[in-house]
Short mmCIF file of C-alpha atoms in Angstrom, two decimals:
data_model
loop_
_atom_site.label_atom_id
_atom_site.label_comp_id
_atom_site.label_asym_id
_atom_site.label_seq_id
_atom_site.Cartn_x
_atom_site.Cartn_y
_atom_site.Cartn_z
CA MET A 1 69.50 188.66 236.75
CA SER A 2 70.21 191.27 234.08
CA THR A 3 67.40 190.15 231.79
CA GLU A 4 64.95 190.86 234.63
CA ILE A 5 64.54 194.43 233.32
CA MET A 6 63.53 193.28 229.88
CA ALA A 7 59.91 192.66 230.72
CA PRO A 8 57.99 192.27 227.43
CA VAL A 9 55.10 194.26 228.88
CA SER A 10 55.38 197.57 230.70
CA SER A 11 56.11 196.83 234.34
CA PHE A 12 53.87 199.69 235.32
CA ARG A 13 50.93 198.03 233.68
CA ILE A 14 51.65 194.82 235.54
CA LEU A 15 52.07 196.75 238.76
CA LYS A 16 48.62 198.29 238.44
CA ALA A 17 47.08 194.85 237.86
CA GLU A 18 49.02 193.35 240.74
CA CYS A 19 48.06 196.15 243.14
CA ARG A 20 44.41 195.69 242.31
CA THR A 21 44.76 191.89 242.80
CA GLU A 22 46.55 192.23 246.08
CA PHE A 23 43.91 194.57 247.43
CA LEU A 24 41.08 192.25 246.38
CA LYS A 25 42.83 189.28 247.93
CA ALA A 26 43.40 191.11 251.22
CA TRP A 27 39.91 192.52 251.34
CA ARG A 28 38.33 189.12 250.85
CA MET A 29 40.42 187.45 253.53
CA PRO A 30 38.88 188.11 256.97
CA SER A 31 41.90 186.68 258.79
CA PHE A 32 43.84 189.56 257.26
CA ALA A 33 41.30 192.32 257.00
CA ILE A 34 39.97 192.10 260.54
CA PRO A 35 43.24 192.35 262.46
CA ALA A 36 44.43 194.99 259.96
CA LEU A 37 41.34 197.18 260.03
CA VAL A 38 39.33 196.44 263.12
CA PHE A 39 41.93 195.95 265.85
CA PRO A 40 43.46 199.44 265.67
CA LEU A 41 40.10 201.14 265.49
CA VAL A 42 38.49 199.21 268.32
CA PHE A 43 41.52 199.41 270.55
CA TYR A 44 41.89 203.11 269.97
CA ALA A 45 38.23 203.77 270.51
CA MET A 46 38.33 201.82 273.76
CA PHE A 47 41.72 202.72 275.32
CA GLY A 48 42.24 206.09 273.71
CA VAL A 49 38.76 207.55 273.90
CA VAL A 50 36.18 205.71 276.00
CA LEU A 51 38.33 204.63 278.97
CA GLY A 52 39.94 208.06 279.06
CA GLY A 53 36.55 209.72 279.26
CA ALA A 54 37.20 211.39 275.92
CA ASP A 55 40.10 213.30 277.44
CA VAL A 56 41.68 215.28 274.61
CA SER A 57 45.32 214.99 275.64
CA ARG A 58 45.05 211.25 276.14
CA ALA A 59 43.22 210.79 272.84
CA THR A 60 45.81 212.89 271.08
CA TYR A 61 48.76 211.00 272.57
CA MET A 62 47.25 207.62 271.62
CA LEU A 63 46.31 208.79 268.14
CA ALA A 64 50.03 208.99 267.47
CA THR A 65 50.95 205.53 268.73
CA TYR A 66 47.82 203.77 267.46
CA GLY A 67 48.57 205.07 263.98
CA ILE A 68 51.91 203.19 264.11
CA PHE A 69 50.02 200.17 265.37
CA ALA A 70 47.69 200.48 262.36
CA ALA A 71 50.64 200.43 260.02
CA LEU A 72 52.11 197.31 261.62
CA GLY A 73 49.18 194.99 260.96
CA PRO A 74 48.84 195.11 257.21
CA SER A 75 52.60 195.11 256.64
CA LEU A 76 53.42 192.19 258.90
CA PHE A 77 50.42 190.05 257.99
CA SER A 78 50.37 190.59 254.20
CA PHE A 79 54.00 189.68 253.97
CA GLY A 80 54.64 187.33 256.86
CA VAL A 81 51.56 185.12 256.64
CA ALA A 82 50.42 185.56 253.06
CA ILE A 83 53.86 185.14 251.44
CA ALA A 84 54.53 181.97 253.46
CA THR A 85 51.14 180.60 252.52
CA GLU A 86 51.59 181.32 248.86
CA ARG A 87 55.08 179.86 248.92
CA ASP A 88 53.82 176.66 250.55
CA GLN A 89 51.09 176.40 247.94
CA GLY A 90 53.58 176.70 245.10
CA TRP A 91 51.96 179.93 243.91
CA LEU A 92 55.20 181.88 244.21
CA GLU A 93 56.81 179.37 241.87
CA VAL A 94 54.07 179.97 239.29
CA LYS A 95 54.79 183.72 239.56
CA ARG A 96 58.50 183.18 239.22
CA ALA A 97 57.99 181.11 236.10
CA ALA A 98 55.73 183.77 234.56
CA PRO A 99 57.17 186.63 232.51
CA MET A 100 56.70 189.26 235.18
CA PRO A 101 59.42 190.92 237.29
CA ILE A 102 58.91 189.40 240.70
CA ALA A 103 59.90 192.65 242.39
CA VAL A 104 56.59 194.04 241.07
CA LEU A 105 54.77 191.57 243.29
CA ILE A 106 56.67 192.83 246.36
CA ILE A 107 56.01 196.44 245.45
CA ALA A 108 52.30 195.71 244.83
CA ARG A 109 52.04 194.22 248.31
CA MET A 110 53.73 197.20 249.88
CA VAL A 111 51.27 199.49 248.07
CA MET A 112 48.42 197.38 249.37
CA ALA A 113 49.78 197.54 252.94
CA MET A 114 50.04 201.34 252.56
CA VAL A 115 46.47 201.59 251.32
CA PHE A 116 45.25 199.61 254.32
CA ALA A 117 47.37 201.74 256.63
CA LEU A 118 45.94 204.90 255.02
CA ILE A 119 42.37 203.71 255.40
CA VAL A 120 42.87 202.88 259.09
CA THR A 121 44.76 206.12 259.72
CA LEU A 122 41.92 208.18 258.26
CA ALA A 123 39.39 206.20 260.30
CA LEU A 124 41.44 206.84 263.43
CA PHE A 125 41.51 210.54 262.59
CA ALA A 126 37.74 210.50 262.28
CA VAL A 127 37.31 208.80 265.68
CA ALA A 128 39.78 211.25 267.28
CA TYR A 129 38.16 214.31 265.69
CA PHE A 130 34.54 213.53 266.29
CA ALA A 131 34.57 211.40 269.46
CA ALA A 132 37.37 213.11 271.38
CA ASP A 133 37.49 216.57 269.83
CA VAL A 134 41.16 216.22 268.88
CA ARG A 135 42.20 219.30 266.91
CA LEU A 136 45.63 219.45 265.25
CA PRO A 137 47.22 221.70 262.66
CA PHE A 138 46.81 220.45 259.10
CA SER A 139 50.59 219.91 258.82
CA VAL A 140 50.48 217.55 261.81
CA TRP A 141 47.67 215.45 260.38
CA MET A 142 49.70 215.18 257.19
CA SER A 143 52.93 214.26 258.92
CA LEU A 144 51.16 211.55 260.81
CA ILE A 145 49.84 210.13 257.55
CA ALA A 146 53.33 210.29 255.99
CA LEU A 147 54.92 208.63 259.02
CA ASN A 148 52.32 205.86 259.15
CA LEU A 149 52.77 205.09 255.50
CA PHE A 150 56.55 205.10 255.80
CA THR A 151 56.29 202.74 258.77
CA THR A 152 54.70 200.09 256.52
CA VAL A 153 57.99 199.75 254.55
CA PRO A 154 60.39 198.36 257.18
CA PHE A 155 57.69 196.16 258.73
CA SER A 156 56.79 194.82 255.27
CA LEU A 157 60.41 193.90 254.77
CA LEU A 158 60.47 192.14 258.13
CA GLY A 159 57.29 190.28 257.19
CA LEU A 160 58.87 189.34 253.91
CA ALA A 161 61.95 187.95 255.69
CA ILE A 162 59.64 185.83 257.89
CA GLY A 163 57.39 184.73 255.06
CA LEU A 164 60.27 183.58 252.90
CA ARG A 165 61.99 181.64 255.65
CA VAL A 166 59.33 179.59 257.41
CA LYS A 167 56.24 177.56 256.65
CA ALA A 168 52.82 179.17 256.77
CA GLN A 169 51.80 177.95 260.22
CA ALA A 170 55.06 178.98 261.86
CA ALA A 171 54.87 182.27 260.01
CA ALA A 172 51.43 182.95 261.43
CA ALA A 173 52.69 182.28 264.97
CA ILE A 174 55.87 184.38 264.54
CA THR A 175 53.98 187.25 262.88
CA ASN A 176 51.37 187.36 265.59
CA LEU A 177 54.08 187.36 268.22
CA ALA A 178 55.87 190.19 266.43
CA PHE A 179 52.62 192.16 265.96
CA PHE A 180 51.51 192.01 269.56
CA GLY A 181 55.03 192.08 271.01
CA PHE A 182 56.04 195.17 269.09
CA SER A 183 52.73 196.87 269.97
CA LEU A 184 52.83 196.16 273.69
CA LEU A 185 56.59 196.40 274.37
CA GLY A 186 57.00 199.30 271.96
CA GLY A 187 54.46 201.32 273.94
CA LEU A 188 51.96 201.62 271.16
CA TRP A 189 48.96 200.52 273.29
CA VAL A 190 49.94 201.93 276.68
CA PRO A 191 52.56 204.69 277.16
CA ILE A 192 55.93 203.27 278.24
CA THR A 193 56.20 206.13 280.73
CA ILE A 194 53.47 204.67 282.92
CA MET A 195 55.04 201.19 282.87
CA PRO A 196 57.89 199.96 285.14
CA ASP A 197 61.40 201.24 284.36
CA ILE A 198 62.52 197.92 282.87
CA MET A 199 59.91 198.28 280.18
CA GLY A 200 61.52 201.53 279.09
CA LYS A 201 64.81 199.68 278.59
CA ILE A 202 63.15 196.89 276.63
CA ALA A 203 61.34 199.45 274.49
CA LEU A 204 64.65 200.82 273.27
CA VAL A 205 65.27 197.60 271.29
CA MET A 206 61.77 197.55 269.84
CA PRO A 207 61.63 199.13 266.36
CA SER A 208 57.97 199.98 266.95
CA PHE A 209 58.93 202.16 269.99
CA HIS A 210 61.08 204.45 267.88
CA PHE A 211 58.40 204.91 265.23
CA GLY A 212 55.92 205.62 268.03
CA GLU A 213 58.27 208.24 269.53
CA MET A 214 58.63 209.85 266.14
CA ALA A 215 54.85 210.10 265.86
CA LEU A 216 54.68 211.59 269.38
CA ALA A 217 57.28 214.12 268.36
CA ALA A 218 55.32 214.94 265.24
CA ILE A 219 52.25 215.58 267.32
CA GLY A 220 54.26 217.91 269.59
CA ILE A 221 54.03 215.85 272.76
CA LYS A 222 57.76 215.19 273.07
CA ASP A 223 58.98 218.75 273.00
CA ASN A 224 62.73 218.32 272.89
CA GLY A 225 63.46 219.03 269.26
CA LEU A 226 64.11 216.54 266.53
CA PRO A 227 64.14 213.03 268.02
CA VAL A 228 67.58 212.17 266.54
CA LEU A 229 67.95 208.96 268.48
CA ASN A 230 64.57 207.69 267.39
CA ILE A 231 65.12 208.60 263.78
CA SER A 232 68.50 206.95 263.69
CA ALA A 233 67.18 203.84 265.39
CA ALA A 234 64.17 203.66 263.02
CA LEU A 235 66.43 204.00 259.98
CA GLY A 236 68.82 201.41 261.46
CA PHE A 237 66.02 198.89 262.01
CA SER A 238 64.76 199.64 258.45
CA LEU A 239 68.15 198.85 257.06
CA LEU A 240 68.40 195.68 259.16
CA PHE A 241 64.99 194.47 257.93
CA ALA A 242 65.95 195.21 254.35
CA ILE A 243 69.10 193.10 254.76
CA LEU A 244 67.14 190.28 256.37
CA ALA A 245 64.60 190.32 253.55
CA HIS A 246 67.31 190.39 250.91
CA ARG A 247 69.08 187.45 252.51
CA ALA A 248 65.88 185.48 252.81
CA TRP A 249 65.27 186.11 249.14
CA ARG A 250 68.73 184.95 248.18
CA HIS A 251 68.27 181.89 250.34
CA MET A 252 65.03 180.94 248.55
CA ASP A 253 66.61 181.67 245.17
CA LYS A 254 69.82 179.73 245.75
CA ASP A 255 68.80 176.97 243.35
CA ARG A 256 68.12 179.36 240.60
CA MET B 1 62.99 175.15 220.42
CA ILE B 2 63.63 174.25 224.07
CA GLU B 3 66.94 172.54 224.45
CA PHE B 4 68.47 170.63 227.31
CA GLN B 5 72.18 170.25 226.68
CA GLY B 6 73.88 167.74 228.93
CA VAL B 7 71.78 168.90 231.87
CA SER B 8 72.34 167.40 235.32
CA LYS B 9 70.99 168.39 238.67
CA ARG B 10 72.11 167.22 242.03
CA PHE B 11 70.36 167.95 245.31
CA GLY B 12 73.08 167.28 247.84
CA THR B 13 74.37 163.89 246.94
CA LYS B 14 71.22 162.77 245.16
CA LEU B 15 71.24 162.89 241.40
CA ALA B 16 67.80 164.16 240.41
CA VAL B 17 68.55 164.46 236.66
CA GLY B 18 71.57 163.01 234.93
CA SER B 19 72.98 164.32 231.63
CA LEU B 20 69.67 165.02 229.92
CA ASN B 21 69.79 165.92 226.23
CA LEU B 22 66.49 166.86 224.74
CA SER B 23 65.18 169.20 222.05
CA LEU B 24 61.61 170.21 222.08
CA ALA B 25 60.33 171.40 218.72
CA ALA B 26 57.31 173.47 217.81
CA GLY B 27 54.27 171.50 216.79
CA LYS B 28 55.37 168.39 218.64
CA LEU B 29 54.38 166.81 221.90
CA THR B 30 57.07 165.11 223.86
CA ALA B 31 56.08 163.02 226.85
CA LEU B 32 58.35 162.45 229.76
CA LEU B 33 57.13 159.25 231.34
CA GLY B 34 58.22 158.06 234.73
CA GLU B 35 57.21 157.30 238.27
CA ASN B 36 57.07 159.82 241.06
CA GLY B 37 60.62 160.88 241.99
CA ALA B 38 61.99 159.99 238.58
CA GLY B 39 63.20 163.55 238.01
CA LYS B 40 60.45 164.75 235.68
CA THR B 41 59.47 167.75 237.76
CA THR B 42 63.10 168.74 238.24
CA ALA B 43 63.55 168.67 234.43
CA VAL B 44 60.49 170.91 233.96
CA SER B 45 61.64 173.25 236.74
CA MET B 46 64.99 173.70 235.01
CA ALA B 47 63.27 174.62 231.77
CA LEU B 48 61.37 177.30 233.65
CA GLY B 49 64.48 178.57 235.38
CA LEU B 50 63.10 177.70 238.82
CA VAL B 51 65.94 175.28 239.44
CA LYS B 52 69.45 175.89 238.19
CA PRO B 53 71.23 172.89 236.62
CA THR B 54 74.34 171.69 238.36
CA SER B 55 75.88 171.32 234.92
CA GLY B 56 74.78 171.81 231.33
CA CYS B 57 72.28 174.39 230.24
CA VAL B 58 68.67 174.78 229.20
CA THR B 59 67.67 177.30 226.59
CA VAL B 60 64.37 178.48 225.20
CA ARG B 61 64.75 179.81 221.64
CA GLY B 62 68.35 180.41 222.56
CA TYR B 63 67.57 182.41 225.66
CA SER B 64 68.77 181.11 228.95
CA ALA B 65 65.97 179.39 230.84
CA GLY B 66 64.52 181.64 233.48
CA SER B 67 65.39 184.89 231.72
CA MET B 68 62.52 187.16 231.03
CA ALA B 69 62.75 186.45 227.30
CA ALA B 70 62.66 182.72 227.92
CA ARG B 71 59.76 182.99 230.35
CA SER B 72 57.76 184.98 227.78
CA ASN B 73 57.97 182.01 225.47
CA VAL B 74 56.85 179.36 227.89
CA GLY B 75 53.51 178.69 229.59
CA ALA B 76 53.54 176.21 232.42
CA MET B 77 51.21 174.21 234.58
CA LEU B 78 53.10 173.09 237.63
CA GLN B 79 52.30 169.86 239.44
CA SER B 80 51.72 171.26 242.89
CA ALA B 81 50.59 174.82 242.62
CA GLU B 82 47.50 176.14 244.28
CA LEU B 83 46.23 179.55 243.30
CA PRO B 84 45.14 182.20 245.84
CA GLU B 85 41.64 181.13 246.70
CA GLN B 86 40.08 184.52 247.29
CA LEU B 87 40.16 185.30 243.54
CA THR B 88 37.89 184.05 240.81
CA PRO B 89 39.14 182.22 237.67
CA ALA B 90 38.24 185.35 235.66
CA GLU B 91 40.38 187.56 237.88
CA HIS B 92 43.27 185.09 237.78
CA ILE B 93 43.21 184.85 234.01
CA ARG B 94 42.91 188.63 233.44
CA LEU B 95 45.86 189.20 235.73
CA PHE B 96 48.03 186.65 233.95
CA GLN B 97 47.11 188.10 230.58
CA THR B 98 48.70 191.38 231.52
CA TYR B 99 52.13 189.66 231.60
CA TYR B 100 52.08 188.96 227.89
CA LEU B 101 52.23 191.12 224.80
CA ASP B 102 49.83 189.07 222.74
CA PRO B 103 47.65 187.00 225.05
CA VAL B 104 44.89 184.67 223.91
CA PRO B 105 41.59 186.67 223.95
CA PHE B 106 39.79 186.19 227.24
CA ASP B 107 36.63 184.74 225.76
CA GLU B 108 38.55 182.31 223.64
CA ILE B 109 40.46 180.87 226.60
CA VAL B 110 37.24 180.56 228.64
CA GLU B 111 35.53 178.80 225.77
CA THR B 112 38.42 176.45 224.91
CA ILE B 113 38.88 175.19 228.43
CA GLY B 114 35.25 175.33 229.41
CA LEU B 115 35.35 177.67 232.40
CA THR B 116 32.05 179.45 231.86
CA SER B 117 30.02 177.75 234.58
CA PHE B 118 32.42 178.70 237.39
CA LEU B 119 34.17 181.70 235.94
CA HIS B 120 33.04 184.05 238.74
CA MET B 121 33.24 181.68 241.70
CA ARG B 122 36.07 181.92 244.22
CA TYR B 123 38.93 179.54 243.35
CA GLY B 124 38.79 178.19 246.91
CA VAL B 125 35.33 176.64 246.43
CA LEU B 126 36.06 174.94 243.08
CA SER B 127 36.35 171.16 242.70
CA GLY B 128 39.72 169.61 242.03
CA GLY B 129 39.02 169.23 238.35
CA GLN B 130 37.85 172.82 238.01
CA LYS B 131 40.98 174.03 239.73
CA ARG B 132 43.14 172.09 237.27
CA ARG B 133 41.29 173.70 234.43
CA VAL B 134 41.98 177.15 235.78
CA GLN B 135 45.71 176.23 236.11
CA LEU B 136 45.66 175.03 232.50
CA ALA B 137 44.10 178.33 231.47
CA LEU B 138 46.96 180.22 233.10
CA ALA B 139 49.51 178.09 231.20
CA LEU B 140 47.76 178.80 227.89
CA CYS B 141 46.50 182.36 228.23
CA GLY B 142 49.77 183.97 227.31
CA ASN B 143 49.79 182.40 223.83
CA ALA B 144 53.33 181.14 224.46
CA ASP B 145 55.08 178.99 221.88
CA PHE B 146 55.99 176.34 224.38
CA ILE B 147 53.79 174.79 226.98
CA LEU B 148 55.13 172.68 229.84
CA LEU B 149 52.56 170.55 231.61
CA ASP B 150 53.76 168.74 234.71
CA GLU B 151 51.33 165.87 235.44
CA PRO B 152 48.38 167.94 234.25
CA THR B 153 45.76 165.26 234.59
CA VAL B 154 46.56 163.78 237.99
CA GLY B 155 43.43 163.41 239.97
CA LEU B 156 41.10 164.09 237.11
CA ASP B 157 38.24 161.80 236.20
CA VAL B 158 38.12 160.16 232.79
CA ASP B 159 35.89 162.76 231.21
CA ALA B 160 37.95 165.70 232.40
CA ARG B 161 41.10 163.97 231.28
CA HIS B 162 39.69 163.59 227.76
CA ILE B 163 38.81 167.29 227.69
CA PHE B 164 42.41 168.07 228.63
CA TRP B 165 43.66 165.77 225.92
CA GLN B 166 41.50 167.49 223.37
CA VAL B 167 42.82 170.91 224.34
CA ILE B 168 46.39 169.64 224.26
CA ARG B 169 45.94 168.08 220.82
CA THR B 170 44.57 171.40 219.53
CA LEU B 171 47.61 173.23 220.89
CA VAL B 172 50.01 170.90 219.10
CA ALA B 173 48.01 171.14 215.92
CA ARG B 174 48.39 174.94 216.13
CA GLY B 175 52.16 174.60 216.22
CA ARG B 176 52.87 174.79 219.96
CA GLY B 177 55.67 172.68 221.33
CA VAL B 178 54.46 170.78 224.36
CA LEU B 179 56.38 168.93 227.02
CA LEU B 180 54.12 166.74 229.10
CA THR B 181 55.15 164.74 232.13
CA THR B 182 52.96 161.87 233.18
CA HIS B 183 52.96 158.55 234.82
CA TYR B 184 49.97 157.46 232.76
CA LEU B 185 51.23 155.40 229.84
CA GLU B 186 47.90 155.65 228.18
CA GLU B 187 48.24 159.42 228.22
CA ALA B 188 51.68 159.44 226.72
CA ASP B 189 50.59 156.96 224.06
CA ALA B 190 47.45 158.94 223.24
CA LEU B 191 49.17 162.34 222.86
CA ALA B 192 52.89 162.09 222.24
CA ASP B 193 54.96 162.18 219.09
CA ARG B 194 57.83 161.00 221.18
CA ILE B 195 58.06 159.32 224.54
CA LEU B 196 61.02 159.45 226.90
CA VAL B 197 60.97 157.04 229.75
CA MET B 198 62.78 158.42 232.76
CA THR B 199 63.88 156.64 235.91
CA GLU B 200 66.14 157.89 238.65
CA GLY B 201 66.92 160.98 236.59
CA VAL B 202 68.10 159.05 233.54
CA ILE B 203 66.35 158.52 230.20
CA ILE B 204 66.19 154.74 229.77
CA ALA B 205 64.06 154.65 226.61
CA ASP B 206 63.38 157.19 223.92
CA GLY B 207 61.25 156.70 220.86
CA SER B 208 57.94 157.05 219.16
CA PRO B 209 54.95 155.58 220.92
CA ALA B 210 55.24 152.68 218.45
CA ASP B 211 58.85 152.09 219.50
CA ILE B 212 58.01 152.22 223.15
CA LYS B 213 55.12 149.87 222.56
CA SER B 214 57.30 147.44 220.63
CA LEU B 215 59.49 147.30 223.73
CA ALA B 216 56.34 146.20 225.38
CA GLY B 217 55.48 143.74 222.55
CA GLY B 218 57.29 140.83 224.16
CA LYS B 219 56.47 138.67 227.11
CA ILE B 220 56.90 138.88 230.83
CA ILE B 221 58.16 135.78 232.53
CA GLU B 222 58.01 135.54 236.30
CA LEU B 223 59.72 132.70 238.08
CA ARG B 224 61.82 131.65 241.04
CA THR B 225 65.36 130.74 240.22
CA ASN B 226 68.78 130.46 241.80
CA ALA B 227 70.40 131.81 238.66
CA PRO B 228 72.32 135.06 239.27
CA GLU B 229 71.04 138.18 237.64
CA ASP B 230 74.03 138.52 235.33
CA GLN B 231 73.32 135.10 233.92
CA LEU B 232 69.67 135.96 233.40
CA LEU B 233 70.62 139.12 231.52
CA ALA B 234 72.75 137.01 229.16
CA LEU B 235 69.85 134.76 228.16
CA PRO B 236 68.57 135.04 224.57
CA GLY B 237 65.81 137.56 223.98
CA ILE B 238 66.16 139.24 227.38
CA GLU B 239 65.29 142.92 227.56
CA GLY B 240 65.51 143.41 231.28
CA THR B 241 65.17 141.87 234.66
CA ALA B 242 63.57 143.01 237.85
CA ARG B 243 63.20 141.45 241.24
CA VAL B 244 59.63 141.23 242.48
CA GLY B 245 59.63 139.89 246.00
CA GLU B 246 61.14 136.37 245.82
CA ARG B 247 60.52 136.09 242.14
CA MET B 248 62.38 137.48 239.18
CA ARG B 249 60.52 139.26 236.40
CA LEU B 250 62.12 138.86 232.96
CA THR B 251 61.10 140.99 230.03
CA THR B 252 61.84 139.09 226.83
CA THR B 253 61.21 139.32 223.12
CA ASN B 254 61.10 135.53 222.89
CA ALA B 255 59.81 133.65 225.89
CA GLU B 256 60.35 130.18 224.42
CA GLU B 257 64.03 130.81 223.59
CA THR B 258 64.67 132.42 226.96
CA LEU B 259 63.11 129.58 228.90
CA ARG B 260 64.77 126.88 226.85
CA ALA B 261 68.16 128.43 227.52
CA LEU B 262 67.42 128.87 231.21
CA PHE B 263 66.42 125.15 231.57
CA ALA B 264 69.53 124.10 229.68
CA SER B 265 71.69 126.06 232.12
CA GLY B 266 70.80 123.65 234.90
CA CYS B 267 69.71 126.33 237.36
CA SER B 268 66.61 125.71 239.43
CA VAL B 269 63.45 127.12 237.90
CA GLU B 270 60.16 127.06 239.76
CA ASP B 271 56.77 128.68 239.82
CA ILE B 272 56.75 130.01 236.25
CA SER B 273 54.19 132.34 234.78
CA VAL B 274 54.32 133.87 231.29
CA GLU B 275 52.14 136.70 230.10
CA ARG B 276 51.99 139.23 227.30
CA ALA B 277 53.67 142.45 228.20
CA GLY B 278 51.37 145.43 227.84
CA LEU B 279 52.72 148.92 227.88
CA GLU B 280 52.09 149.00 231.59
CA ALA B 281 54.14 145.87 232.22
CA ALA B 282 56.97 147.05 230.02
CA PHE B 283 56.98 150.32 231.84
CA ILE B 284 57.28 148.63 235.21
CA GLY B 285 60.00 146.45 233.67
CA LEU B 286 61.84 149.49 232.50
CA THR B 287 61.59 151.58 235.62
CA GLY B 288 61.45 149.08 238.49
CA GLN B 289 64.65 148.32 240.39
CA ASN B 290 66.04 146.71 237.33
CA ARG B 291 69.07 146.30 235.25
CA ARG B 292 69.12 146.44 231.53
CA LYS B 293 71.43 145.34 228.83
CA GLY B 294 73.44 148.42 228.05
CA GLU B 295 72.03 151.58 229.47
CA ALA B 296 71.27 153.20 226.10
CA ALA B 297 68.07 151.54 224.92
#
């Protein structure tokens, strides 16, 4: 809609208010905040550090993949479950009737997912640094942060596609399935290399796997140059999720 | 001015709203009266741009409904909309105020609607009536010229309803144009300058509360008869007929004339009751599965 750009109020001002609101909402909802914040930390501390006897190479390897895992939670849940819930409740209709560009709402949620991913990433870094003596060059810490933040975008779009298509209860089930499925089958919890061969083949069709491999490359564990296959696959999945989200949006908007 | 120009909406084969023409002026309250499923919510949704008409168009001050300019001029309270429960009324209102250039001052909206006692509680723990008040606050906080209220007082107790009425009257007195949907006749009568009665997507009566009441000024006759409905509709004084179980319900301006003619026709007539038609009865007469003389009313 061409008039969409003619917001009476600065969209940036609305965006700031929406970001703050999204963060408050997420923070005050344990069913979101706990899987998003606590799962990655507890799992990493247990599988990456404690069970490995604080072995540095193991803790370093898992820091890469658990960072991707930390980006998955807030993106999938804040979009998949929360959008479906707010749509069921009629809240999305109230927003669409209000004089605010609805895209701002989507962007605010992505920002919120990124903030959560950043918090968890930094907490993971702290665990790795202090509990397992992981030492990495500054540039590697930074690239891990950048990669984890970028990872929230495609998974937010996938969550959005789910949240716009199905009812809240189904969305919760599908989102959980995606969250745990991507994590396990994508090798984010346990390295694919120590699993049976078939798992390696399955992992190739998991978007999470390719983001995980990119993180491993960033950390210098996969030492065969730029992971072109993984980068292409990750971008391909991102495009696919963007298309799915766009189509779900059009589907919801067809009466408009 | 909000204008519906020959607006129709079909969902599949079902006609939700049929050729609606309606102008909503500033400083007036128009009530859209009808039962659930009559098409009231669809009409409101089209004015907000949430639903696109199958034909015709809706404009707000000349802007196409749903455009940003149109949305800036309309505040709405939707019938079935729950707000995110983790936020407080204060947070909800402050967020909504950022959407508008010239919002109502925060304290004024809190005062007007009476939110003080639960302003900083989570929305999720509020009572039904308190939640409705917060929703009303969101409709009003933008200081928009037009306010659409879709069944705003459903589920409210009498006191809360009267508070709502007071707020709505103040709005109209300050020059806002209000479209209110309701299935409470009393509500339409108490607030409206104009009442439109809607059934199955069609406006079957349109007039001042006095006009609508005069429709209800006649009598309701109920009886069992073997006379066909067409013949009943042709009786003197008949306004409408409706079947109620095995009995027919006749709305008439002159019960004596109607009955005299019916007896004279030689049809069987049994089990008669005659009562004064209140607004309620007229409303049921108008919107039941009924047929009326002409469709215009």
